[in-house]
Amino acid sequence: MRIVLGVTGGIAAYKAALLLRMMTEDGHEVHVVPTESALKFVGKPTWEALSGRPVYNDTFEAVEDVNHVLQGRKADLVIIAPATAHSIAKAAGGLASDLIGNILLTATVPVVMAPAMHTEMWENPATQENVATLRRRGVHVIEPAVGRLTGADTGKGRFPEPEDIWAQAQEIVNQSPPRDLLAGKHIVISSGGTREALDPVRYIGNRSSGKQGVALAQVAARQGAQVTLIAGAMDIPAPEHPNIEVVNIESTRELLDAVLHHARHKDALIMAAAVADFRPSNVTTDKIKKEDGWSAPSIVLEQTEDVLKTAVEQRAAGEPLPEVIVGFAAETGDDTTTPLDYGRAKLQRKGCEMLVVNEVGVGKVFGQDDNDVTILFADGSAEIPVQGSKTVVAQAIISQLANALA
Ligand code: CTP
């Protein structure tokens, strides 16, 4: 593959030379783009000798090739290693002050950043917020290693070993489907948790963070789809992307209305939302008050609508709802039944085309950055296990969805 290796100005630049050698030895075409300050640590001749190609680091070199746009577009992968606190801040701010900044703004391929800095710089809220911003936009920022730093000090912030960076980068590329898989398609994705009001102040909710639904919206948009993201309560902001329209909902009833309205004449519906199964049967218009020192009200619940099942049923009744409907199943399993068996039964019961089963429990899945799922298919296709970040899982789901729509 064609790789752009952006090297920014930190002492770990010398280790990026080892990473470069590893990639070229594996037969890849690597274009090294150092920043000015990176060249103070390792000079151009080293990068040119190890990559076997000319090295440009100035936006105004090789302008006849529109280098700043082409490098990002033509590559299969962009790796920034080491990524200094300054370069992470520049990328988060979208600055195009040097060639690598331009490449990052034009890249439509996976971008991997391997940070290297002192622990204080890594832990600084400015850096942490910049990293969170980049991750939200789909950049893969690898966790720095813990260990010896430049001086005698040790801590988190150490440049990950070149073998680890290369292994992770390859996994990310392998999991990422070819581009424009969903060009011309319109996908509706529900995300986050629903909230069922008890009174004007209180509600019954759940632990959904919305991370998996947001990752799906980002990956689908990157694959050229138009996305309607129906967002319940989420811990993270909805993604900003020209192809993503966000519709906010709170309760299951609102979710049902939004899905039945927005999914009409669309190509696919992915129900990643964690939907309440029960809601208080009475919602008071005034706040429920304590009557005396001992009073505690009983809450009577009723079942909510099953949005996924309703969509499948209405489609069967002739409504123009998507030909591919994907459900999620959050299962804990029990003494007699595995989460996967519960998932297989749920796929039958819900009548959708695909079901993504994940095992949930204390500290598992909800709010976490990683996920461990199995994709099941109603047509009997082989089940696909996927492990990795929620972006990696989203890529696998989107590529299966694209197959189903092809
Ligand atoms: N779902 C839905 N409407 C509901 C409940 C769930 O549309 N009222 C959708 C979810 O978005 C998910 C799928 O159905 O895609 C399965 O959700 P899950 O909570 O795992 O299943 P339940 O239907 O609640 O079934 P059970 O209580 O038996 O686990």
Short mmCIF file of C-alpha atoms and ligand atoms in Angstrom, two decimals:
data_model
loop_
_atom_site.label_atom_id
_atom_site.label_comp_id
_atom_site.label_asym_id
_atom_site.label_seq_id
_atom_site.Cartn_x
_atom_site.Cartn_y
_atom_site.Cartn_z
CA MET A 1 0.00 0.00 0.00
CA ARG A 2 0.94 3.64 -0.24
CA ILE A 3 1.62 5.16 3.15
CA VAL A 4 2.29 8.75 4.19
CA LEU A 5 4.52 8.84 7.27
CA GLY A 6 4.32 12.26 8.90
CA VAL A 7 7.17 12.81 11.35
CA THR A 8 6.84 15.68 13.80
CA GLY A 9 9.52 17.24 15.97
CA GLY A 10 10.33 15.04 18.93
CA ILE A 11 13.29 12.96 19.99
CA ALA A 12 11.30 9.81 19.14
CA ALA A 13 11.74 10.75 15.45
CA TYR A 14 14.74 8.40 15.44
CA LYS A 15 12.41 5.53 16.30
CA ALA A 16 10.14 6.52 13.40
CA ALA A 17 13.12 5.61 11.20
CA LEU A 18 12.77 2.02 12.47
CA LEU A 19 9.03 2.13 11.76
CA LEU A 20 9.79 3.34 8.24
CA ARG A 21 12.26 0.51 7.67
CA MET A 22 9.68 -2.03 8.90
CA MET A 23 7.07 -0.72 6.45
CA THR A 24 9.41 -0.63 3.44
CA GLU A 25 10.72 -4.11 4.25
CA ASP A 26 7.13 -5.31 4.16
CA GLY A 27 7.01 -3.98 0.59
CA HIS A 28 5.05 -0.75 1.09
CA GLU A 29 5.59 2.56 -0.70
CA VAL A 30 6.23 5.10 2.05
CA HIS A 31 6.30 8.88 1.51
CA VAL A 32 7.93 10.55 4.48
CA VAL A 33 6.73 14.07 5.31
CA PRO A 34 8.76 15.51 8.18
CA THR A 35 8.05 18.87 9.79
CA GLU A 36 10.83 21.48 9.98
CA SER A 37 11.44 20.66 13.63
CA ALA A 38 11.52 16.89 12.94
CA LEU A 39 14.45 17.57 10.60
CA LYS A 40 16.38 18.96 13.56
CA PHE A 41 16.29 15.47 15.09
CA VAL A 42 16.71 13.32 11.95
CA GLY A 43 17.79 14.85 8.64
CA LYS A 44 16.32 14.48 5.15
CA PRO A 45 19.09 12.16 3.87
CA THR A 46 18.11 9.50 6.41
CA TRP A 47 14.45 9.63 5.39
CA GLU A 48 15.32 9.62 1.68
CA ALA A 49 17.76 6.72 2.04
CA LEU A 50 15.39 4.59 4.11
CA SER A 51 12.29 5.29 2.01
CA GLY A 52 14.11 5.29 -1.32
CA ARG A 53 12.14 8.38 -2.42
CA PRO A 54 12.52 12.12 -2.42
CA VAL A 55 11.26 13.74 0.75
CA TYR A 56 9.22 16.93 0.66
CA ASN A 57 8.20 18.84 3.71
CA ASP A 58 7.18 22.14 2.22
CA THR A 59 3.75 22.87 0.76
CA PHE A 60 5.50 24.87 -1.97
CA GLU A 61 7.64 21.99 -3.26
CA ALA A 62 6.40 19.75 -6.09
CA VAL A 63 3.44 22.10 -6.54
CA GLU A 64 2.88 20.88 -10.10
CA ASP A 65 1.60 17.63 -8.54
CA VAL A 66 -0.68 19.51 -6.11
CA ASN A 67 1.27 17.49 -3.58
CA HIS A 68 -0.64 18.71 -0.54
CA VAL A 69 -3.90 17.31 -1.87
CA LEU A 70 -2.66 14.28 -3.77
CA GLN A 71 -0.59 12.74 -0.98
CA GLY A 72 -3.59 12.54 1.33
CA ARG A 73 -5.99 11.36 -1.35
CA LYS A 74 -3.81 8.79 -3.02
CA ALA A 75 -2.50 7.15 0.14
CA ASP A 76 -4.09 4.11 1.78
CA LEU A 77 -2.92 5.15 5.22
CA VAL A 78 -1.49 8.21 6.97
CA ILE A 79 0.64 7.64 10.07
CA ILE A 80 1.90 10.51 12.22
CA ALA A 81 4.77 9.18 14.33
CA PRO A 82 5.87 10.60 16.60
CA ALA A 83 2.92 12.93 17.14
CA THR A 84 4.01 15.72 19.49
CA ALA A 85 1.56 17.62 21.72
CA HIS A 86 1.96 20.57 19.33
CA SER A 87 1.20 18.51 16.22
CA ILE A 88 -1.86 16.95 17.90
CA ALA A 89 -3.09 20.45 18.78
CA LYS A 90 -2.52 21.61 15.19
CA ALA A 91 -4.38 18.62 13.77
CA ALA A 92 -7.29 19.12 16.20
CA GLY A 93 -7.44 22.78 15.14
CA GLY A 94 -7.34 21.85 11.44
CA LEU A 95 -4.27 24.03 10.77
CA ALA A 96 -2.71 23.77 7.32
CA SER A 97 0.52 25.58 8.15
CA ASP A 98 2.80 22.88 6.71
CA LEU A 99 2.62 20.01 4.23
CA ILE A 100 1.53 17.39 6.78
CA GLY A 101 -1.25 19.74 8.01
CA ASN A 102 -2.53 20.03 4.43
CA ILE A 103 -2.36 16.27 3.94
CA LEU A 104 -4.34 15.64 7.13
CA LEU A 105 -7.08 17.99 5.97
CA THR A 106 -7.42 16.25 2.61
CA ALA A 107 -6.97 12.64 3.77
CA THR A 108 -10.04 10.45 3.36
CA VAL A 109 -8.14 7.33 4.46
CA PRO A 110 -7.42 5.97 7.95
CA VAL A 111 -5.18 8.29 9.97
CA VAL A 112 -3.13 6.83 12.84
CA MET A 113 -1.27 9.03 15.33
CA ALA A 114 1.36 7.67 17.71
CA PRO A 115 1.93 10.27 20.43
CA ALA A 116 5.25 10.84 22.19
CA MET A 117 5.70 13.46 24.89
CA HIS A 118 6.30 13.97 28.57
CA THR A 119 3.64 12.67 30.93
CA GLU A 120 2.61 16.17 32.00
CA MET A 121 2.08 17.20 28.40
CA TRP A 122 0.04 14.06 27.64
CA GLU A 123 -2.10 14.49 30.75
CA ASN A 124 -2.63 18.20 30.25
CA PRO A 125 -6.34 18.89 29.67
CA ALA A 126 -5.48 20.76 26.45
CA THR A 127 -3.83 17.65 24.98
CA GLN A 128 -6.53 15.34 26.30
CA GLU A 129 -9.26 17.47 24.74
CA ASN A 130 -7.39 17.62 21.44
CA VAL A 131 -7.01 13.82 21.45
CA ALA A 132 -10.72 13.41 22.22
CA THR A 133 -11.60 15.78 19.35
CA LEU A 134 -9.44 13.84 16.91
CA ARG A 135 -10.85 10.48 18.05
CA ARG A 136 -14.38 11.80 17.69
CA ARG A 137 -13.54 12.64 14.10
CA GLY A 138 -12.34 9.10 13.48
CA VAL A 139 -8.57 9.59 13.83
CA HIS A 140 -6.94 6.57 15.52
CA VAL A 141 -4.81 8.05 18.30
CA ILE A 142 -2.81 5.16 19.76
CA GLU A 143 -2.35 5.20 23.55
CA PRO A 144 1.23 6.19 24.39
CA ALA A 145 3.30 3.62 26.25
CA VAL A 146 4.36 3.89 29.88
CA GLY A 147 8.10 3.82 30.55
CA ARG A 148 11.38 5.64 30.29
CA LEU A 149 11.06 9.11 28.75
CA THR A 150 13.83 11.23 27.23
CA GLY A 151 15.62 12.03 30.47
CA ALA A 152 15.84 9.99 33.63
CA ASP A 153 12.08 10.33 34.18
CA THR A 154 9.49 7.64 33.47
CA GLY A 155 5.72 7.74 32.94
CA LYS A 156 2.99 7.66 30.32
CA GLY A 157 3.82 9.44 27.09
CA ARG A 158 6.55 7.19 25.77
CA PHE A 159 6.47 6.53 22.02
CA PRO A 160 4.90 3.08 21.49
CA GLU A 161 7.29 0.47 20.09
CA PRO A 162 7.48 0.69 16.27
CA GLU A 163 6.30 -2.97 16.01
CA ASP A 164 3.18 -2.12 18.03
CA ILE A 165 2.41 0.96 15.94
CA TRP A 166 2.82 -1.00 12.73
CA ALA A 167 0.69 -3.92 14.01
CA GLN A 168 -2.12 -1.58 15.09
CA ALA A 169 -1.97 0.44 11.86
CA GLN A 170 -2.23 -2.73 9.76
CA GLU A 171 -5.20 -3.92 11.78
CA ILE A 172 -6.95 -0.59 11.28
CA VAL A 173 -6.37 -0.73 7.52
CA ASN A 174 -7.49 -4.37 7.30
CA GLN A 175 -10.70 -3.57 9.10
CA SER A 176 -11.43 -0.50 7.02
CA PRO A 177 -13.45 -1.30 3.93
CA PRO A 178 -12.69 0.17 0.51
CA ARG A 179 -13.85 3.74 0.13
CA ASP A 180 -17.21 4.93 -1.14
CA LEU A 181 -18.90 1.65 -0.31
CA LEU A 182 -22.14 3.46 0.44
CA ALA A 183 -22.05 6.17 -2.21
CA GLY A 184 -25.59 7.18 -3.16
CA LYS A 185 -27.15 5.40 -0.16
CA HIS A 186 -29.09 7.00 2.67
CA ILE A 187 -28.72 5.31 6.05
CA VAL A 188 -30.72 6.02 9.21
CA ILE A 189 -28.92 5.24 12.48
CA SER A 190 -30.39 5.48 15.97
CA SER A 191 -27.93 6.04 18.79
CA GLY A 192 -27.72 6.67 22.55
CA GLY A 193 -30.31 5.88 25.18
CA THR A 194 -33.95 6.81 25.50
CA ARG A 195 -35.27 8.53 28.62
CA GLU A 196 -38.75 7.97 30.01
CA ALA A 197 -40.11 10.79 32.13
CA LEU A 198 -41.48 10.20 35.63
CA ASP A 199 -42.23 13.83 36.34
CA PRO A 200 -40.84 17.11 34.94
CA VAL A 201 -37.56 16.55 36.80
CA ARG A 202 -36.87 12.82 36.78
CA TYR A 203 -36.59 10.09 34.20
CA ILE A 204 -35.70 6.42 33.83
CA GLY A 205 -32.68 6.06 31.57
CA ASN A 206 -29.85 3.68 30.75
CA ARG A 207 -26.07 3.59 30.49
CA SER A 208 -25.77 3.92 26.72
CA SER A 209 -22.99 6.36 25.75
CA GLY A 210 -23.91 6.64 22.07
CA LYS A 211 -20.30 5.88 21.06
CA GLN A 212 -21.12 2.90 18.85
CA GLY A 213 -23.91 4.72 16.99
CA VAL A 214 -21.70 7.77 16.46
CA ALA A 215 -18.86 5.57 15.16
CA LEU A 216 -21.34 3.97 12.72
CA ALA A 217 -22.52 7.39 11.50
CA GLN A 218 -18.92 8.53 10.98
CA VAL A 219 -17.87 5.41 9.11
CA ALA A 220 -21.02 5.43 6.94
CA ALA A 221 -20.52 9.12 6.09
CA ARG A 222 -16.87 8.46 5.24
CA GLN A 223 -18.08 5.71 2.91
CA GLY A 224 -20.12 8.26 1.02
CA ALA A 225 -23.55 7.65 2.60
CA GLN A 226 -26.00 10.35 3.53
CA VAL A 227 -26.73 9.69 7.22
CA THR A 228 -29.64 10.62 9.46
CA LEU A 229 -28.50 10.12 13.05
CA ILE A 230 -31.47 9.88 15.42
CA ALA A 231 -29.78 10.68 18.71
CA GLY A 232 -31.10 9.97 22.19
CA ALA A 233 -29.09 10.77 25.33
CA MET A 234 -25.37 10.44 24.60
CA ASP A 235 -22.17 11.06 26.59
CA ILE A 236 -20.40 12.42 23.53
CA PRO A 237 -21.36 15.18 21.09
CA ALA A 238 -22.98 14.22 17.80
CA PRO A 239 -20.46 14.18 14.97
CA GLU A 240 -20.15 17.19 12.70
CA HIS A 241 -20.00 16.11 9.07
CA PRO A 242 -21.63 17.58 5.98
CA ASN A 243 -23.28 14.19 5.23
CA ILE A 244 -24.70 13.69 8.74
CA GLU A 245 -28.03 15.18 9.76
CA VAL A 246 -28.82 14.89 13.48
CA VAL A 247 -32.37 14.49 14.80
CA ASN A 248 -32.62 14.64 18.61
CA ILE A 249 -35.16 12.55 20.51
CA GLU A 250 -35.73 11.76 24.15
CA SER A 251 -38.38 9.08 24.70
CA THR A 252 -39.10 5.77 22.97
CA ARG A 253 -42.30 7.24 21.55
CA GLU A 254 -40.32 10.08 19.95
CA LEU A 255 -37.80 7.56 18.66
CA LEU A 256 -40.56 5.49 17.07
CA ASP A 257 -42.05 8.55 15.35
CA ALA A 258 -38.63 9.72 14.15
CA VAL A 259 -37.66 6.29 12.81
CA LEU A 260 -40.95 5.71 10.98
CA HIS A 261 -40.75 9.19 9.49
CA HIS A 262 -37.03 9.45 8.56
CA ALA A 263 -36.52 5.84 7.42
CA ARG A 264 -39.18 6.06 4.70
CA HIS A 265 -37.68 5.49 1.24
CA LYS A 266 -34.19 5.08 2.75
CA ASP A 267 -31.78 2.22 2.09
CA ALA A 268 -30.98 0.95 5.57
CA LEU A 269 -31.88 1.38 9.22
CA ILE A 270 -29.41 0.57 12.01
CA MET A 271 -30.96 0.46 15.47
CA ALA A 272 -27.94 1.02 17.71
CA ALA A 273 -29.99 2.92 20.31
CA ALA A 274 -30.51 1.41 23.74
CA VAL A 275 -34.28 1.68 23.93
CA ALA A 276 -36.21 1.58 27.21
CA ASP A 277 -38.43 -1.48 27.41
CA PHE A 278 -40.64 0.08 30.08
CA ARG A 279 -41.88 3.56 30.91
CA PRO A 280 -43.81 4.91 33.89
CA SER A 281 -47.48 4.49 33.06
CA ASN A 282 -48.29 7.81 34.69
CA VAL A 283 -46.23 10.92 34.12
CA THR A 284 -47.12 13.64 36.56
CA THR A 285 -47.07 17.23 35.40
CA ASP A 286 -45.88 18.36 38.84
CA LYS A 287 -42.77 17.15 40.63
CA ILE A 288 -43.45 14.15 42.88
CA LYS A 289 -42.97 15.40 46.47
CA LYS A 290 -42.01 13.58 49.67
CA GLU A 291 -45.11 13.57 51.82
CA ASP A 292 -43.51 12.76 55.16
CA GLY A 293 -40.28 11.29 56.47
CA TRP A 294 -41.11 7.76 55.28
CA SER A 295 -43.13 8.12 52.09
CA ALA A 296 -41.78 6.44 48.93
CA PRO A 297 -43.97 6.19 45.85
CA SER A 298 -44.34 3.00 43.83
CA ILE A 299 -43.71 3.42 40.15
CA VAL A 300 -46.01 1.46 37.88
CA LEU A 301 -44.44 0.66 34.52
CA GLU A 302 -45.86 -0.25 31.14
CA GLN A 303 -44.12 -1.63 28.08
CA THR A 304 -42.85 0.76 25.43
CA GLU A 305 -43.23 0.24 21.70
CA ASP A 306 -40.63 -2.05 20.11
CA VAL A 307 -39.28 0.30 17.46
CA LEU A 308 -37.27 -2.27 15.55
CA LYS A 309 -40.09 -4.79 15.44
CA THR A 310 -42.60 -2.13 14.44
CA ALA A 311 -40.37 -1.04 11.54
CA VAL A 312 -40.06 -4.66 10.34
CA GLU A 313 -43.84 -5.21 10.66
CA GLN A 314 -44.77 -2.00 8.87
CA ARG A 315 -42.37 -2.85 6.05
CA ALA A 316 -44.07 -6.25 5.73
CA ALA A 317 -47.40 -4.41 5.58
CA GLY A 318 -46.17 -2.45 2.54
CA GLU A 319 -44.71 0.75 4.02
CA PRO A 320 -41.63 1.99 2.07
CA LEU A 321 -39.16 1.19 4.87
CA PRO A 322 -35.53 0.11 4.30
CA GLU A 323 -34.75 -3.25 2.72
CA VAL A 324 -31.96 -3.82 5.23
CA ILE A 325 -32.69 -3.35 8.93
CA VAL A 326 -29.90 -3.99 11.43
CA GLY A 327 -30.60 -4.54 15.13
CA PHE A 328 -28.33 -4.68 18.13
CA ALA A 329 -28.66 -7.04 21.05
CA ALA A 330 -27.24 -6.29 24.45
CA GLU A 331 -27.10 -9.62 26.28
CA THR A 332 -25.68 -10.75 29.60
CA GLY A 333 -26.45 -14.45 29.17
CA ASP A 334 -27.24 -16.59 32.21
CA ASP A 335 -26.55 -20.05 33.66
CA THR A 336 -28.31 -21.89 30.86
CA THR A 337 -28.01 -19.67 27.79
CA THR A 338 -25.03 -17.88 26.25
CA PRO A 339 -25.32 -14.27 25.04
CA LEU A 340 -24.92 -15.56 21.48
CA ASP A 341 -27.82 -18.03 21.81
CA TYR A 342 -30.01 -15.25 23.15
CA GLY A 343 -28.89 -13.19 20.14
CA ARG A 344 -29.82 -15.94 17.65
CA ALA A 345 -33.29 -16.17 19.18
CA LYS A 346 -33.66 -12.39 19.11
CA LEU A 347 -32.75 -12.23 15.41
CA GLN A 348 -35.63 -14.61 14.67
CA ARG A 349 -38.02 -12.77 16.93
CA LYS A 350 -37.27 -9.29 15.60
CA GLY A 351 -37.30 -10.28 11.92
CA CYS A 352 -34.47 -7.96 10.88
CA GLU A 353 -31.74 -8.83 8.35
CA MET A 354 -28.70 -8.48 10.62
CA LEU A 355 -28.19 -8.46 14.38
CA VAL A 356 -25.06 -7.29 16.17
CA VAL A 357 -24.78 -9.12 19.49
CA ASN A 358 -22.67 -7.82 22.31
CA GLU A 359 -22.19 -9.12 25.76
CA VAL A 360 -22.90 -6.46 28.34
CA GLY A 361 -22.32 -6.35 32.05
CA VAL A 362 -20.63 -4.27 34.70
CA GLY A 363 -17.71 -2.44 33.03
CA LYS A 364 -18.40 -4.11 29.70
CA VAL A 365 -19.41 -2.25 26.51
CA PHE A 366 -21.46 0.62 27.97
CA GLY A 367 -19.34 3.76 27.86
CA GLN A 368 -16.20 1.83 26.89
CA ASP A 369 -14.13 2.62 23.81
CA ASP A 370 -13.77 -1.01 22.79
CA ASN A 371 -16.37 -3.52 21.78
CA ASP A 372 -16.51 -7.27 21.22
CA VAL A 373 -19.44 -8.33 19.02
CA THR A 374 -20.72 -11.04 16.72
CA ILE A 375 -22.67 -10.13 13.58
CA LEU A 376 -25.53 -12.54 12.82
CA PHE A 377 -27.42 -12.76 9.51
CA ALA A 378 -31.02 -13.79 8.92
CA ASP A 379 -30.12 -15.41 5.60
CA GLY A 380 -27.89 -17.91 7.38
CA SER A 381 -24.54 -16.38 6.26
CA ALA A 382 -21.62 -17.28 8.53
CA GLU A 383 -21.52 -15.36 11.81
CA ILE A 384 -18.73 -12.78 12.01
CA PRO A 385 -16.96 -12.06 15.32
CA VAL A 386 -15.35 -8.60 15.56
CA GLN A 387 -13.19 -7.21 18.35
CA GLY A 388 -11.63 -3.78 18.64
CA SER A 389 -12.45 -0.14 19.00
CA LYS A 390 -16.02 0.94 18.30
CA THR A 391 -14.69 2.39 15.02
CA VAL A 392 -13.28 -0.99 14.02
CA VAL A 393 -16.60 -2.63 14.89
CA ALA A 394 -18.47 0.08 12.93
CA GLN A 395 -16.27 -0.57 9.89
CA ALA A 396 -17.09 -4.28 9.98
CA ILE A 397 -20.84 -3.60 10.29
CA ILE A 398 -20.82 -1.00 7.49
CA SER A 399 -18.92 -3.31 5.17
CA GLN A 400 -21.46 -6.12 5.82
CA LEU A 401 -24.28 -3.64 5.29
CA ALA A 402 -22.74 -2.56 1.97
CA ASN A 403 -22.58 -6.24 0.91
CA ALA A 404 -26.22 -6.68 1.79
CA LEU A 405 -27.21 -3.58 -0.21
CA ALA A 406 -25.05 -4.46 -3.24
N1 CTP B 1 -35.30 -2.07 20.48
C1 CTP B 1 -36.33 -1.31 19.99
N2 CTP B 1 -37.39 -0.98 20.78
C2 CTP B 1 -37.44 -1.41 22.07
C3 CTP B 1 -36.38 -2.22 22.57
C4 CTP B 1 -35.32 -2.52 21.76
O1 CTP B 1 -36.29 -0.91 18.82
N3 CTP B 1 -38.46 -1.08 22.82
C5 CTP B 1 -34.20 -2.42 19.57
C6 CTP B 1 -32.82 -1.97 20.00
O2 CTP B 1 -32.48 -0.73 19.41
C7 CTP B 1 -31.91 -3.08 19.45
C8 CTP B 1 -32.80 -4.31 19.51
O3 CTP B 1 -34.14 -3.82 19.55
O4 CTP B 1 -31.56 -2.85 18.11
C9 CTP B 1 -32.59 -5.21 20.68
O5 CTP B 1 -32.56 -4.50 21.88
P1 CTP B 1 -32.38 -5.26 23.28
O6 CTP B 1 -32.49 -4.26 24.37
O7 CTP B 1 -31.18 -6.14 23.22
O8 CTP B 1 -33.63 -6.26 23.23
P2 CTP B 1 -35.10 -6.21 23.75
O9 CTP B 1 -36.00 -6.02 22.59
O10 CTP B 1 -35.21 -5.24 24.84
O11 CTP B 1 -35.32 -7.70 24.25
P3 CTP B 1 -35.01 -8.38 25.68
O12 CTP B 1 -35.62 -7.51 26.69
O13 CTP B 1 -35.65 -9.70 25.53
O14 CTP B 1 -33.51 -8.50 25.79
#
